[in-house]
XYZ file of C-alpha atoms in Angstrom:
160
model
C -0.020 0.034 0.054
C 2.877 2.330 0.715
C 4.220 1.721 -2.808
C 0.846 2.898 -4.234
C 0.849 6.089 -2.105
C 4.367 6.829 -3.248
C 3.588 6.455 -6.926
C 0.465 8.593 -6.507
C 2.518 11.032 -4.562
C 5.071 11.274 -7.257
C 2.472 11.859 -9.961
C 0.640 14.451 -7.892
C 3.865 16.351 -7.145
C 4.705 16.272 -10.828
C 1.241 17.833 -11.416
C 2.067 20.603 -8.973
C 5.475 21.210 -10.657
C 3.829 21.579 -14.064
C 1.309 24.047 -12.655
C 4.105 26.000 -10.910
C 6.138 26.204 -14.234
C 3.772 28.463 -16.168
C 2.437 30.202 -13.027
C 5.914 31.493 -12.003
C 7.470 31.691 -15.572
C 7.911 35.484 -16.599
C 5.868 35.874 -19.764
C 6.959 38.668 -21.998
C 7.287 38.923 -25.717
C 10.449 37.127 -26.332
C 10.415 38.045 -30.033
C 11.749 41.426 -28.970
C 14.946 42.190 -27.206
C 13.349 44.065 -24.327
C 10.735 41.210 -23.907
C 13.380 38.431 -23.901
C 15.601 40.435 -21.576
C 12.784 40.958 -19.220
C 11.737 37.245 -19.210
C 15.055 35.610 -19.348
C 16.884 37.691 -16.721
C 13.921 37.609 -14.255
C 14.540 36.034 -10.847
C 11.684 33.483 -11.548
C 13.071 32.348 -14.774
C 15.338 29.524 -13.260
C 13.058 28.391 -10.565
C 10.024 28.109 -12.859
C 12.002 26.028 -15.363
C 13.416 23.941 -12.530
C 9.875 23.131 -11.457
C 9.215 21.716 -14.931
C 12.346 19.699 -14.879
C 11.388 18.265 -11.480
C 7.986 17.282 -13.005
C 9.598 15.497 -15.840
C 11.686 13.502 -13.381
C 8.725 12.661 -11.184
C 6.462 11.373 -13.846
C 8.575 8.274 -14.657
C 9.244 7.618 -11.069
C 5.422 7.586 -10.433
C 4.889 5.314 -13.349
C 7.691 2.971 -12.127
C 6.044 2.614 -8.771
C 2.686 1.916 -10.423
C 4.113 -0.573 -12.926
C 5.770 -2.439 -10.065
C 2.459 -2.367 -8.093
C 0.433 -3.974 -10.973
C 3.298 -6.276 -12.241
C 1.846 -9.552 -13.476
C -1.558 -8.039 -14.493
C -2.776 -7.021 -17.837
C -2.054 -3.420 -16.937
C 1.582 -4.247 -15.795
C 3.119 -4.447 -19.320
C 1.330 -1.243 -20.302
C 2.722 0.654 -17.325
C 6.151 -0.712 -17.900
C 6.049 0.458 -21.513
C 4.739 3.900 -20.245
C 7.592 4.094 -17.765
C 10.275 3.253 -20.261
C 8.977 5.590 -22.992
C 8.489 8.402 -20.462
C 11.847 7.884 -19.019
C 13.439 8.266 -22.550
C 11.287 11.290 -23.160
C 12.218 13.046 -19.944
C 15.909 12.294 -20.589
C 15.617 13.855 -24.006
C 13.808 16.985 -22.895
C 15.801 17.695 -19.716
C 19.010 19.056 -21.448
C 16.794 21.539 -23.438
C 15.177 22.741 -20.209
C 18.623 23.018 -18.701
C 19.782 25.185 -21.475
C 16.668 27.331 -21.244
C 16.855 27.626 -17.464
C 20.607 28.182 -16.942
C 22.030 29.057 -20.243
C 19.521 31.678 -21.389
C 19.253 33.149 -18.080
C 23.117 33.597 -17.810
C 23.110 35.134 -21.187
C 20.333 37.587 -20.401
C 21.992 38.567 -17.107
C 25.136 39.438 -19.140
C 23.041 41.210 -21.593
C 21.532 43.505 -18.868
C 24.985 45.125 -18.301
C 26.442 44.715 -21.892
C 24.024 45.982 -24.513
C 26.409 44.649 -27.338
C 25.236 41.192 -26.623
C 22.649 40.182 -29.049
C 20.277 38.214 -26.692
C 17.802 37.309 -29.410
C 20.467 35.797 -31.674
C 22.103 33.887 -28.866
C 18.738 32.652 -27.658
C 17.963 31.465 -31.111
C 21.207 29.527 -31.263
C 20.410 27.875 -27.937
C 16.865 26.956 -28.738
C 17.030 26.253 -32.355
C 20.283 24.326 -32.676
C 19.177 21.314 -34.940
C 20.302 18.666 -32.555
C 18.842 20.511 -29.409
C 15.442 21.104 -31.037
C 15.318 17.470 -32.508
C 16.089 15.813 -29.170
C 13.588 18.147 -27.507
C 10.925 17.265 -29.981
C 11.551 13.687 -29.910
C 11.384 13.684 -26.067
C 8.102 15.380 -26.118
C 6.782 12.836 -28.596
C 8.129 10.099 -26.318
C 6.278 11.707 -23.275
C 3.102 11.884 -25.188
C 3.293 8.249 -26.275
C 4.155 7.289 -22.645
C 1.134 9.133 -21.481
C -1.277 7.302 -23.875
C -2.722 3.992 -23.045
C -3.410 1.516 -25.749
C -6.915 -0.100 -25.790
C -6.725 -3.409 -24.056
C -7.090 -6.473 -26.195
C -9.882 -8.662 -25.372
C -8.921 -12.360 -24.835
C -11.039 -15.037 -26.481
C -13.246 -16.752 -23.923
C -11.799 -20.411 -23.830
C -15.318 -21.591 -22.745
C -16.976 -20.632 -26.049
């Protein structure tokens, strides 16, 4: 029973983290230098992104506990697959979130004192690097797949 509570607590905590992320993230027009500077240099930029990263870590942990709880049942295989897929997805999105949280914040902090820094160009290099955006996109797709549950197949009734 403690295992079920632990899994549920991990998933509930992940939900809280995913609510805190957009609630605390500074929202400004990041297509302008002033907006990007205001958002990325804000004191809440790093903590808000960190909440999302914690959420991405907690989801697979919650699924692992639930998969172990229902091991040997028809749902066990589905939850193991969800755990594996979500873990891969989280692993692929976390580097991107780290670059957003720490890299863009550091660049923006430097740009506040050095107007020669082209924050928008550097932010685009961080965000739209082909490998970075590809792994992020694949990670998001893996998380989406991990969150879906295939329709259970019906077994033929041996008595018929």
